[in-house]
Short mmCIF file of C-alpha atoms in Angstrom, two decimals:
data_model
loop_
_atom_site.label_atom_id
_atom_site.label_comp_id
_atom_site.label_asym_id
_atom_site.label_seq_id
_atom_site.Cartn_x
_atom_site.Cartn_y
_atom_site.Cartn_z
CA GLY A 1 -5.59 72.74 143.11
CA HIS A 2 -6.37 69.61 145.28
CA GLU A 3 -8.86 71.71 147.87
CA ILE A 4 -10.45 73.29 144.92
CA ASN A 5 -11.00 70.00 142.65
CA ASN A 6 -12.73 68.52 145.73
CA PRO A 7 -15.91 70.67 145.94
CA LEU A 8 -15.77 70.75 142.11
CA GLY A 9 -15.99 66.86 142.23
CA ALA A 10 -19.18 67.11 144.74
CA ILE A 11 -20.68 69.77 142.42
CA SER A 12 -20.14 67.61 139.23
CA GLY A 13 -21.38 64.72 140.99
CA HIS A 14 -24.86 65.99 142.20
CA ALA A 15 -25.28 67.51 138.77
CA SER A 16 -24.95 64.12 137.29
CA ARG A 17 -27.21 62.53 139.64
CA LEU A 18 -30.04 65.18 139.14
CA LEU A 19 -29.45 65.39 135.08
CA LYS A 20 -29.96 61.47 135.20
CA ASP A 21 -33.58 61.81 136.21
CA GLU A 22 -34.46 65.44 134.77
CA VAL A 23 -36.67 65.61 132.10
CA VAL A 24 -37.61 69.50 131.87
CA PRO A 25 -35.66 70.62 129.05
CA GLU A 26 -34.52 74.15 130.77
CA ARG A 27 -33.36 72.15 133.79
CA ARG A 28 -31.38 69.76 131.82
CA HIS A 29 -29.49 72.67 130.17
CA ALA A 30 -28.82 74.36 133.29
CA LEU A 31 -27.50 71.03 134.55
CA GLN A 32 -25.39 70.66 131.75
CA GLN A 33 -24.10 74.22 132.03
CA ILE A 34 -22.77 73.09 135.43
CA HIS A 35 -20.91 70.45 134.04
CA GLN A 36 -19.33 72.25 131.31
CA GLN A 37 -18.19 75.13 133.57
CA VAL A 38 -17.03 72.71 136.35
CA ALA A 39 -14.62 71.22 133.39
CA ARG A 40 -13.89 74.63 132.44
CA ILE A 41 -12.58 75.38 136.02
CA ARG A 42 -10.52 72.08 136.21
CA ARG A 43 -8.90 72.93 132.74
CA MET A 44 -7.79 76.32 134.43
CA ILE A 45 -6.55 74.72 137.59
CA ARG A 46 -4.55 71.50 135.76
CA ASP A 47 -2.95 74.39 133.37
CA LEU A 48 -1.93 76.58 136.46
CA GLN A 49 -0.39 73.55 138.02
CA LEU A 50 1.58 72.65 134.72
CA ILE A 51 2.75 76.23 134.17
CA GLY A 52 3.79 76.75 137.90
CA GLY A 53 4.39 73.39 138.94
CA ASN A 54 7.42 70.79 138.53
CA LEU A 55 6.94 68.79 135.20
CA SER A 56 7.64 65.08 135.21
CA LEU A 57 8.78 64.23 131.88
CA GLU A 58 9.85 61.30 130.02
CA ARG A 59 13.06 62.17 127.91
CA THR A 60 13.10 59.70 125.38
CA PRO A 61 14.06 59.88 121.34
CA VAL A 62 10.76 60.32 119.81
CA ASP A 63 9.84 60.72 116.22
CA LEU A 64 8.62 64.32 115.24
CA ALA A 65 6.41 63.04 112.57
CA SER A 66 4.31 61.07 114.86
CA VAL A 67 4.30 64.04 117.59
CA LEU A 68 2.87 66.37 114.58
CA SER A 69 0.26 63.76 113.79
CA ASP A 70 -0.91 63.01 117.34
CA ALA A 71 -0.78 67.18 117.81
CA GLY A 72 -3.03 67.51 114.59
CA ARG A 73 -5.53 64.82 115.96
CA ASP A 74 -5.97 66.47 119.09
CA ALA A 75 -6.49 70.00 117.36
CA GLU A 76 -8.97 68.77 115.30
CA LYS A 77 -10.99 67.61 117.91
CA ARG A 78 -10.94 71.20 119.36
CA LEU A 79 -11.35 73.22 116.02
CA VAL A 80 -14.47 75.15 114.85
CA GLY A 81 -14.65 75.95 111.42
CA GLY A 82 -10.77 75.87 110.78
CA HIS A 83 -8.82 74.36 108.22
CA LEU A 84 -5.60 72.34 109.39
CA VAL A 85 -2.55 71.85 107.05
CA LEU A 86 -0.14 69.32 108.33
CA ARG A 87 3.05 69.14 106.03
CA SER A 88 4.96 66.11 105.89
CA CYS A 89 8.06 65.59 107.91
CA PRO A 90 10.90 63.20 107.16
CA ALA A 91 10.24 60.17 109.28
CA GLU A 92 13.98 60.16 110.66
CA TRP A 93 13.60 63.48 112.28
CA GLN A 94 13.87 63.03 116.22
CA VAL A 95 13.75 65.14 119.11
CA VAL A 96 14.37 64.19 122.64
CA GLY A 97 11.51 64.72 125.10
CA ASP A 98 8.18 63.80 126.62
CA ARG A 99 5.65 62.44 123.57
CA LEU A 100 2.63 63.75 125.08
CA MET A 101 3.69 66.90 126.49
CA LEU A 102 5.48 67.74 123.02
CA SER A 103 2.20 66.61 121.27
CA ARG A 104 0.08 68.84 123.50
CA MET A 105 2.48 72.15 123.00
CA ILE A 106 1.84 72.03 119.21
CA ALA A 107 -1.60 71.21 119.84
CA GLU A 108 -2.18 74.13 121.78
CA LEU A 109 -0.41 76.65 119.04
CA LEU A 110 -2.53 74.82 116.16
CA VAL A 111 -5.93 75.63 118.28
CA ASN A 112 -4.86 79.09 119.23
CA GLY A 113 -3.79 79.75 115.52
CA ALA A 114 -7.01 78.56 114.31
CA GLN A 115 -8.87 80.66 116.79
CA ALA A 116 -6.98 83.67 115.43
CA ALA A 117 -7.82 82.66 112.04
CA GLY A 118 -11.40 82.55 112.59
CA PRO A 119 -14.22 80.27 110.56
CA GLY A 120 -13.10 79.35 107.05
CA GLY A 121 -9.27 80.17 108.18
CA GLU A 122 -6.45 78.24 107.69
CA VAL A 123 -3.60 76.84 110.15
CA THR A 124 -0.36 75.42 108.72
CA VAL A 125 2.28 73.41 110.62
CA TRP A 126 5.59 71.85 109.34
CA ALA A 127 9.25 71.27 110.43
CA GLU A 128 12.40 72.48 109.10
CA ARG A 129 16.26 72.77 110.00
CA SER A 130 16.83 75.47 112.50
CA SER A 131 18.66 78.36 110.50
CA GLU A 132 20.62 79.01 114.06
CA ASP A 133 21.68 75.58 114.74
CA GLN A 134 21.54 72.95 111.98
CA SER A 135 21.28 70.05 114.62
CA ALA A 136 18.24 71.47 116.02
CA ILE A 137 14.65 71.23 114.66
CA ASP A 138 12.01 74.30 114.43
CA VAL A 139 8.40 73.38 114.37
CA VAL A 140 6.46 76.38 112.48
CA VAL A 141 2.65 77.15 113.15
CA ARG A 142 1.16 79.64 110.54
CA ASP A 143 -2.31 80.78 110.78
CA SER A 144 -4.28 83.01 108.13
CA GLY A 145 -5.32 85.39 110.82
CA PRO A 146 -4.97 89.52 111.05
CA GLY A 147 -1.87 88.99 113.04
CA LEU A 148 -0.86 90.28 116.41
CA THR A 149 -0.03 93.92 117.20
CA SER A 150 2.99 94.55 119.05
CA PRO A 151 1.23 94.74 122.55
CA GLN A 152 -0.46 91.65 121.97
CA ARG A 153 2.66 89.90 121.18
CA GLU A 154 4.48 91.28 124.41
CA ARG A 155 1.51 89.74 126.32
CA ALA A 156 0.72 86.47 124.46
CA PHE A 157 2.38 84.25 127.06
CA LEU A 158 0.65 85.76 130.12
CA PRO A 159 -1.72 83.19 131.62
CA PHE A 160 -5.22 84.12 131.22
CA TYR A 161 -4.31 86.82 128.58
CA SER A 162 -6.42 86.53 125.27
CA GLY A 163 -6.89 89.03 122.53
CA ARG A 164 -10.22 87.57 121.98
CA GLU A 165 -13.48 88.89 123.50
CA ALA A 166 -14.09 87.80 127.07
CA GLY A 167 -15.50 84.09 127.38
CA ARG A 168 -14.12 83.05 124.07
CA GLY A 169 -10.92 81.29 125.81
CA LEU A 170 -8.84 80.62 128.93
CA GLY A 171 -5.71 82.25 127.58
CA MET A 172 -3.78 79.30 128.78
CA GLY A 173 -2.64 77.99 125.47
CA LEU A 174 0.30 79.90 125.02
CA PRO A 175 1.57 79.89 128.60
CA VAL A 176 1.48 76.19 128.59
CA ALA A 177 2.96 75.60 125.35
CA GLU A 178 5.89 77.75 126.35
CA ARG A 179 6.51 75.96 129.63
CA ILE A 180 6.71 72.68 127.73
CA ALA A 181 9.03 74.33 125.31
CA LEU A 182 11.50 75.59 128.12
CA GLU A 183 11.31 72.43 129.89
CA HIS A 184 12.63 70.75 126.87
CA GLY A 185 15.40 73.14 126.28
CA GLY A 186 13.66 74.86 123.70
CA SER A 187 11.82 78.35 122.91
CA ILE A 188 8.93 79.74 121.16
CA VAL A 189 9.09 82.83 119.36
CA ILE A 190 5.99 84.72 117.65
CA GLY A 191 7.07 86.64 114.45
CA HIS A 192 6.10 90.29 113.52
CA GLY A 193 3.77 91.00 110.73
CA LYS A 194 0.98 89.06 108.79
CA PRO A 195 0.37 86.09 108.58
CA THR A 196 0.79 85.24 112.24
CA THR A 197 3.92 82.81 112.54
CA VAL A 198 4.89 81.00 115.48
CA ARG A 199 8.56 79.14 115.57
CA ILE A 200 9.11 76.48 118.35
CA HIS A 201 12.85 75.83 118.57
CA LEU A 202 13.69 72.25 119.87
CA PRO A 203 17.28 71.23 120.41
CA SER A 204 18.89 67.79 120.75
CA ALA A 205 17.41 66.68 117.40
CA LYS A 206 18.57 63.85 115.31
CA MET A 207 18.34 64.17 111.62
CA ALA A 208 19.80 62.07 108.82
CA GLY A 209 20.46 63.28 105.32
#
């Protein structure tokens, strides 16, 4: 990743200098495209390093409500034409983990759900007590999309796999989310049928009441 990022930095730097003085619209557009594609490659490298490398996590008690709020704000910046519904979460519910990584995990699922739902679709996220372990929390993400076929569900967590047409996404959101969940001692399960429901199981939760 480091060796690839070095030439990418040079490409991006030269493009920036050229873009600063360029006045021809076609050339400005081409230089902007260079910037965007360099950023895309860097995201792929970052995500691959996250999936395959050692994660350095800050494990502290964090309020799940604030994690969901952070994830919602992050996802909304990346949503195109979708509607996000964030249901309230009891303020006293906590999970143990890295707040930034937990937020990233949920945001990836929200964006993935919005992409599946399409323009005018809806994605809803909420937290509930786990039916399997009352001392743990499940974060549930449900979208209004067409649902996944069995082959799509089996391949969903493979890096670079995307059920959308070529060029629509990197296919890294679900693998990244799963890696973060596993590092927190949790898991992610995609339900059968329609609507698509993704359940994140997070242990070591503190819940009052």
